[in-house]
Short mmCIF file of C-alpha atoms in Angstrom, two decimals:
data_model
loop_
_atom_site.label_atom_id
_atom_site.label_comp_id
_atom_site.label_asym_id
_atom_site.label_seq_id
_atom_site.Cartn_x
_atom_site.Cartn_y
_atom_site.Cartn_z
CA MET A 25 11.37 -18.58 11.20
CA ASN A 26 11.23 -19.84 14.81
CA ARG A 27 14.90 -20.73 14.89
CA ARG A 28 17.31 -18.65 16.93
CA VAL A 29 20.38 -16.91 15.55
CA PHE A 30 23.58 -16.20 17.41
CA SER A 31 25.84 -13.17 17.53
CA ASN A 32 29.60 -13.35 17.08
CA THR A 33 29.90 -13.68 20.85
CA GLY A 34 27.63 -16.69 20.92
CA VAL A 35 24.70 -14.83 22.52
CA SER A 36 21.28 -16.00 21.36
CA VAL A 37 19.59 -13.28 19.29
CA ILE A 38 15.98 -13.13 18.16
CA ILE A 39 14.73 -10.79 15.46
CA VAL A 40 11.05 -9.84 15.50
CA SER A 41 8.80 -7.33 13.76
CA ILE A 42 7.17 -4.83 16.13
CA ASN A 43 4.53 -2.55 14.63
CA GLY A 44 6.08 -3.13 11.21
CA GLU A 45 9.66 -2.44 12.33
CA GLU A 46 12.32 -5.14 12.69
CA ARG A 47 14.12 -5.25 16.04
CA SER A 48 16.65 -7.62 17.57
CA PHE A 49 16.92 -8.72 21.21
CA GLU A 50 19.01 -11.08 23.29
CA GLY A 51 17.04 -14.23 23.95
CA PRO A 52 15.35 -16.08 25.40
CA MET A 53 12.55 -13.60 26.06
CA THR A 54 8.94 -13.63 27.22
CA ALA A 55 6.26 -11.11 26.38
CA GLN A 56 6.75 -9.64 29.85
CA THR A 57 10.51 -9.13 29.45
CA LEU A 58 10.01 -7.76 25.93
CA LEU A 59 7.69 -5.04 27.19
CA GLN A 60 10.08 -4.27 30.03
CA SER A 61 12.97 -3.90 27.58
CA LEU A 62 10.84 -1.41 25.63
CA SER A 63 10.01 0.51 28.84
CA LEU A 64 6.30 -0.20 28.38
CA ASP A 65 3.86 -0.73 31.22
CA PRO A 66 2.12 -4.11 30.58
CA GLN A 67 -1.03 -2.72 32.22
CA LYS A 68 -1.32 0.07 29.66
CA VAL A 69 -0.83 -1.76 26.36
CA ALA A 70 -2.31 -4.64 24.37
CA LEU A 71 -0.12 -7.19 22.59
CA GLU A 72 -0.87 -9.19 19.45
CA ARG A 73 1.52 -12.01 18.46
CA ASN A 74 1.23 -13.42 14.94
CA ARG A 75 -2.33 -12.04 14.71
CA GLN A 76 -3.36 -13.66 18.02
CA ILE A 77 -4.17 -11.54 21.08
CA VAL A 78 -1.92 -12.35 24.03
CA PRO A 79 -3.93 -12.13 27.29
CA ARG A 80 -2.24 -9.81 29.76
CA SER A 81 -2.33 -12.52 32.44
CA THR A 82 -0.08 -14.77 30.33
CA TYR A 83 2.67 -12.26 29.44
CA GLY A 84 5.15 -13.97 31.75
CA ALA A 85 4.55 -17.39 30.23
CA VAL A 86 4.43 -16.55 26.51
CA ASP A 87 7.80 -16.92 24.79
CA ILE A 88 8.74 -14.53 22.00
CA ALA A 89 10.31 -16.45 19.09
CA HIS A 90 12.60 -15.43 16.25
CA GLY A 91 10.47 -14.22 13.34
CA ASP A 92 7.39 -13.30 15.39
CA ARG A 93 5.25 -10.42 14.09
CA LEU A 94 4.04 -8.30 17.00
CA GLU A 95 1.62 -5.41 17.29
CA ILE A 96 1.64 -3.31 20.46
CA VAL A 97 -1.11 -0.71 20.85
CA HIS A 98 -2.39 1.73 23.44
CA PHE A 99 -4.98 4.45 23.68
CA VAL A 100 -4.22 7.96 22.43
CA GLY A 101 -6.22 11.15 22.57
CA GLY A 102 -8.47 12.21 19.73
CA GLY A 103 -10.04 9.78 17.31
CA GLU A 104 -9.61 11.42 13.91
CA ASP A 105 -7.73 8.51 12.35
CA GLN A 106 -10.28 5.84 11.42
CA SER A 107 -7.88 3.51 9.62
CA PHE A 108 -7.94 0.97 12.46
CA ILE A 109 -11.68 0.32 12.14
CA ASP A 110 -11.16 -1.88 9.12
CA GLU A 111 -9.02 -4.90 8.44
CA PRO A 112 -5.62 -3.86 7.06
CA LEU A 113 -4.74 -3.90 3.40
CA VAL A 114 -2.69 -7.05 2.80
CA VAL A 115 -0.39 -7.12 -0.22
CA ALA A 116 1.90 -10.12 -0.76
CA GLY A 117 1.39 -11.13 2.87
CA VAL A 118 2.32 -7.73 4.35
CA ARG A 119 -0.24 -5.69 6.28
CA TYR A 120 -0.69 -1.96 5.70
CA ARG A 121 -2.95 0.34 7.66
CA SER A 122 -3.23 2.88 4.84
CA ARG A 123 -5.07 2.01 1.63
CA LEU A 124 -3.56 4.97 -0.20
CA ILE A 125 -0.39 4.57 -2.29
CA VAL A 126 1.24 7.71 -3.61
CA GLY A 127 3.82 8.45 -6.25
CA THR A 128 6.94 10.53 -5.70
CA GLY A 129 7.25 12.36 -9.03
CA LYS A 130 6.31 15.89 -10.18
CA TYR A 131 6.86 17.59 -6.82
CA ARG A 132 8.80 20.85 -6.45
CA ASP A 133 11.61 19.05 -4.63
CA PHE A 134 12.25 16.04 -2.40
CA ALA A 135 11.38 18.01 0.73
CA GLN A 136 7.87 18.67 -0.59
CA THR A 137 7.62 15.02 -1.64
CA ALA A 138 8.36 13.88 1.90
CA GLU A 139 5.91 16.37 3.40
CA ALA A 140 3.13 15.25 1.06
CA VAL A 141 3.76 11.57 1.76
CA LYS A 142 3.56 12.25 5.49
CA ALA A 143 0.29 14.17 5.09
CA SER A 144 -1.20 11.37 2.99
CA GLY A 145 -0.49 8.71 5.60
CA ALA A 146 0.71 6.40 2.82
CA GLU A 147 2.96 3.50 3.77
CA ILE A 148 3.87 2.58 0.19
CA VAL A 149 5.34 4.99 -2.37
CA THR A 150 6.09 4.31 -6.01
CA VAL A 151 9.59 5.14 -7.18
CA ALA A 152 10.99 5.32 -10.69
CA VAL A 153 14.31 3.76 -11.62
CA ARG A 154 16.57 6.27 -13.35
CA ARG A 155 20.25 6.54 -14.21
CA VAL A 156 22.62 8.06 -11.65
CA ASN A 157 23.70 11.62 -12.41
CA LEU A 158 27.40 10.93 -13.09
CA SER A 159 28.18 14.61 -13.68
CA ASP A 160 27.11 15.46 -10.12
CA PRO A 161 26.76 12.34 -7.96
CA SER A 162 26.44 14.53 -4.85
CA GLN A 163 22.92 15.59 -5.86
CA PRO A 164 20.31 14.66 -3.20
CA MET A 165 18.42 11.41 -3.62
CA LEU A 166 14.91 10.40 -2.59
CA THR A 167 16.30 8.05 0.06
CA ASP A 168 17.75 11.12 1.82
CA TYR A 169 14.17 12.26 2.48
CA LEU A 170 12.10 9.06 2.63
CA ASP A 171 13.73 6.26 4.59
CA PRO A 172 13.08 2.93 2.81
CA LYS A 173 13.35 1.23 6.21
CA SER A 174 10.24 3.02 7.46
CA ILE A 175 8.20 3.21 4.24
CA THR A 176 7.81 0.62 1.50
CA TYR A 177 9.42 1.57 -1.79
CA LEU A 178 7.52 0.23 -4.78
CA PRO A 179 9.79 0.37 -7.86
CA ASN A 180 7.79 0.85 -11.04
CA THR A 181 8.43 0.65 -14.75
CA ALA A 182 7.02 4.06 -15.70
CA GLY A 183 8.09 4.95 -19.21
CA CYS A 184 8.63 1.37 -20.38
CA PHE A 185 6.98 0.41 -23.69
CA THR A 186 8.21 -3.19 -24.03
CA ALA A 187 8.22 -6.23 -21.78
CA ASP A 188 12.01 -6.50 -22.12
CA ASP A 189 12.55 -2.92 -20.90
CA ALA A 190 10.19 -3.44 -17.96
CA VAL A 191 11.86 -6.67 -16.86
CA ARG A 192 15.32 -5.17 -17.20
CA THR A 193 14.30 -2.13 -15.14
CA LEU A 194 12.93 -4.20 -12.29
CA ARG A 195 15.94 -6.49 -12.23
CA LEU A 196 18.07 -3.39 -11.71
CA ALA A 197 15.69 -2.16 -9.00
CA ARG A 198 16.01 -5.43 -7.10
CA GLU A 199 19.79 -5.24 -7.36
CA ALA A 200 19.82 -1.61 -6.19
CA GLY A 201 17.50 -1.94 -3.22
CA GLY A 202 16.69 -5.59 -2.73
CA TRP A 203 13.00 -5.01 -3.45
CA ASP A 204 10.92 -7.79 -4.93
CA LEU A 205 7.52 -6.10 -4.49
CA VAL A 206 7.21 -4.12 -7.72
CA LYS A 207 4.71 -2.26 -9.85
CA LEU A 208 4.63 -3.37 -13.48
CA GLU A 209 3.34 -1.09 -16.20
CA VAL A 210 4.06 -1.50 -19.90
CA LEU A 211 2.65 1.36 -21.95
CA GLY A 212 1.19 1.13 -25.43
CA ASP A 213 1.66 4.67 -26.76
CA LYS A 214 2.70 8.11 -25.56
CA ALA A 215 -0.63 9.80 -26.33
CA THR A 216 -2.89 7.73 -24.07
CA LEU A 217 -0.38 5.90 -21.85
CA TYR A 218 -2.81 2.97 -21.93
CA PRO A 219 -1.22 -0.35 -21.03
CA ASP A 220 -0.09 -2.69 -23.81
CA MET A 221 -1.68 -5.82 -22.41
CA ARG A 222 0.23 -8.29 -24.63
CA GLU A 223 3.55 -6.90 -23.39
CA THR A 224 2.20 -6.62 -19.84
CA LEU A 225 1.26 -10.30 -19.75
CA ALA A 226 4.63 -11.32 -21.15
CA ALA A 227 6.54 -9.24 -18.60
CA ALA A 228 4.38 -10.43 -15.71
CA LYS A 229 5.10 -14.07 -16.52
CA VAL A 230 8.88 -13.53 -16.57
CA LEU A 231 8.87 -11.49 -13.36
CA ILE A 232 6.70 -13.94 -11.44
CA ASP A 233 8.91 -16.83 -12.57
CA GLU A 234 11.90 -14.90 -11.20
CA GLY A 235 10.30 -14.47 -7.78
CA PHE A 236 9.03 -10.90 -8.07
CA LYS A 237 5.77 -9.96 -6.33
CA VAL A 238 4.00 -8.11 -9.09
CA MET A 239 1.42 -5.37 -8.64
CA VAL A 240 0.24 -4.79 -12.19
CA TYR A 241 -1.19 -1.76 -13.98
CA THR A 242 -3.84 -3.00 -16.39
CA SER A 243 -6.66 -1.93 -18.63
CA ASP A 244 -10.18 -2.11 -17.24
CA ASP A 245 -10.89 -5.33 -19.16
CA PRO A 246 -12.12 -7.93 -16.62
CA LEU A 247 -10.78 -10.79 -18.78
CA PHE A 248 -7.22 -9.46 -18.78
CA ALA A 249 -7.53 -8.78 -15.04
CA ARG A 250 -8.64 -12.36 -14.44
CA GLU A 251 -5.67 -13.70 -16.40
CA LEU A 252 -3.20 -11.59 -14.44
CA ASP A 253 -4.78 -12.77 -11.19
CA ALA A 254 -4.52 -16.41 -12.29
CA MET A 255 -0.85 -15.93 -13.25
CA GLY A 256 0.02 -14.97 -9.69
CA CYS A 257 0.12 -11.16 -9.62
CA VAL A 258 -0.28 -9.93 -6.03
CA ALA A 259 -2.49 -6.93 -6.89
CA ILE A 260 -4.57 -5.88 -9.90
CA MET A 261 -4.49 -2.15 -10.70
CA PRO A 262 -6.98 -1.08 -13.38
CA LEU A 263 -6.94 2.51 -14.62
CA GLY A 264 -9.85 4.75 -13.76
CA ALA A 265 -8.93 7.13 -16.61
CA PRO A 266 -5.73 7.89 -18.53
CA ILE A 267 -2.59 8.49 -16.45
CA GLY A 268 -2.31 12.09 -15.27
CA SER A 269 -5.66 13.11 -16.79
CA GLY A 270 -7.53 13.83 -13.56
CA LEU A 271 -10.77 12.79 -15.27
CA GLY A 272 -11.95 10.66 -12.35
CA ILE A 273 -13.47 7.19 -12.47
CA GLN A 274 -14.77 6.81 -16.03
CA ASN A 275 -15.44 3.07 -15.91
CA PRO A 276 -17.24 2.14 -12.68
CA VAL A 277 -19.01 -0.90 -14.18
CA ASN A 278 -15.78 -2.54 -15.33
CA ILE A 279 -13.98 -1.76 -12.10
CA ARG A 280 -16.82 -3.29 -10.07
CA LEU A 281 -16.63 -6.44 -12.22
CA ILE A 282 -12.88 -6.70 -11.62
CA VAL A 283 -13.38 -6.23 -7.88
CA GLU A 284 -16.04 -8.95 -7.74
CA GLN A 285 -13.95 -11.57 -9.52
CA SER A 286 -10.49 -10.90 -8.09
CA ARG A 287 -8.81 -12.99 -5.40
CA VAL A 288 -6.11 -10.39 -4.74
CA PRO A 289 -6.37 -6.68 -3.86
CA VAL A 290 -7.71 -4.36 -6.55
CA LEU A 291 -6.45 -0.77 -6.55
CA VAL A 292 -7.48 1.97 -8.95
CA ASP A 293 -4.32 3.27 -10.58
CA ALA A 294 -4.46 6.44 -12.71
CA GLY A 295 -7.14 9.01 -13.43
CA VAL A 296 -7.93 10.30 -9.94
CA GLY A 297 -8.15 14.09 -9.90
CA THR A 298 -9.63 15.04 -6.56
CA ALA A 299 -10.81 13.59 -3.27
CA SER A 300 -14.28 12.62 -4.48
CA ASP A 301 -12.71 10.45 -7.20
CA ALA A 302 -10.76 8.53 -4.57
CA ALA A 303 -13.91 8.09 -2.49
CA ILE A 304 -15.82 6.77 -5.51
CA ALA A 305 -13.09 4.21 -6.21
CA MET A 306 -13.30 2.96 -2.64
CA GLU A 307 -17.11 2.92 -2.68
CA LEU A 308 -16.91 0.55 -5.66
CA GLY A 309 -15.19 -1.93 -3.37
CA CYS A 310 -11.59 -1.31 -4.39
CA ASP A 311 -9.00 -2.23 -1.78
CA GLY A 312 -6.99 0.93 -2.35
CA VAL A 313 -6.05 3.79 -4.66
CA LEU A 314 -2.74 4.80 -6.20
CA MET A 315 -2.17 8.38 -7.31
CA ASN A 316 0.57 10.89 -8.02
CA THR A 317 -0.44 13.80 -10.26
CA ALA A 318 -3.65 14.55 -8.34
CA ILE A 319 -1.55 15.45 -5.30
CA ALA A 320 1.67 16.72 -6.86
CA GLU A 321 -0.03 19.12 -9.29
CA ALA A 322 -2.62 20.48 -6.87
CA LYS A 323 -2.22 24.14 -5.95
CA ASP A 324 -1.53 22.99 -2.38
CA PRO A 325 -0.09 19.46 -2.59
CA ILE A 326 0.13 18.98 1.18
CA ARG A 327 -3.50 19.89 1.77
CA MET A 328 -4.57 17.70 -1.16
CA ALA A 329 -2.55 14.78 0.23
CA ARG A 330 -4.43 15.14 3.50
CA ALA A 331 -7.75 15.33 1.64
CA MET A 332 -6.95 12.14 -0.26
CA ARG A 333 -6.13 10.37 2.98
CA HIS A 334 -9.54 11.17 4.42
CA ALA A 335 -11.35 10.44 1.14
CA VAL A 336 -9.95 6.92 0.96
CA ILE A 337 -10.98 6.26 4.56
CA ALA A 338 -14.47 7.72 3.99
CA GLY A 339 -15.00 5.80 0.76
CA ARG A 340 -13.97 2.54 2.38
CA ASP A 341 -16.28 3.14 5.35
CA ALA A 342 -19.18 3.92 3.00
CA TYR A 343 -18.55 0.70 1.07
CA LEU A 344 -18.47 -1.39 4.24
CA ALA A 345 -21.57 0.38 5.59
CA GLY A 346 -23.58 -0.43 2.46
CA ARG A 347 -25.30 2.50 0.79
CA MET A 348 -29.06 2.97 0.81
CA PRO A 349 -30.88 1.76 -2.33
CA LYS A 350 -31.62 4.32 -5.02
CA LYS A 351 -35.33 5.09 -5.40
CA ARG A 352 -37.37 6.64 -8.18
CA TYR A 353 -39.53 8.76 -5.86
CA ALA A 354 -39.21 10.64 -2.61
CA ASP A 355 -39.27 8.80 0.70
CA PRO A 356 -39.75 11.14 3.70
CA SER A 357 -37.41 10.76 6.65
CA SER A 358 -40.13 11.77 9.12
CA PRO A 359 -43.41 9.82 9.37
CA LEU A 360 -46.41 11.48 7.73
CA SER A 361 -48.93 10.10 10.23
CA GLY A 362 -49.87 12.17 13.27
CA LEU A 363 -49.26 15.54 11.61
CA ILE A 364 -50.88 18.58 13.17
#
């Protein structure tokens, strides 16, 4: 990716990612001239290039190359957002600050969807693939409210009951939007919406062979999860309870086993009903949580989206902190010696 490209006029152009957003500049360019072009004071920001800190004293000597991934940060007032304390969530080589993924279905309208996504802080949203309304093609679309250039669309196969249907759906999704990061789910029956693992494994193999980056909805069976990991899925997503049930995390032992054995991110997908459920999933060591109904069907979806954002952060912090051991008897916080 360090090659240069040229415009139609023969001018050297470099394309880089800055804070997750692609930008193009006329080259050659140093870190110093990059910051100047962005109207940023080099004394007031910090620069990371390809995950390496660039010392401020070397800005004038460090060349910016085509394909570089840059992070530019500064101090802001407050301190409520704790998402920068931790390492980012990395899925298929892409870094995300938020560990919460939200769905876009069941909301009152697209405007409410967009407002809830913003409140949640999510950087990835799941989207269903559905037929265009030919009778009224002027109807608004999700892309009118959530820009796929600023948020990652994750096409899913919701409603698919066979491997063939799932593969076909995601091929269409890639053609429609160019996305190869996808969420695979192949359901077994309409009553439980549990995954059909035989069909899931078959679909995953085809999709991976075709170059898709597959995040896969799975049962809470550690053996199936291990097989999907070995196949090359980029994230394992066991259910916490049936889809849309809001029952919370019913299988903490199995989820912990999947977390301990997996080489790729593990995200609880399905079953979350309220903020404490999301926190529990994160306290088990999960890398993230995916939810839709818990937010969309809350009495106040925007407030619930905000609650879920904080719950995921709190649960992750608690997991990293390491909880105190459980004890059978009381253990006073204050010393008993020296009492009056």
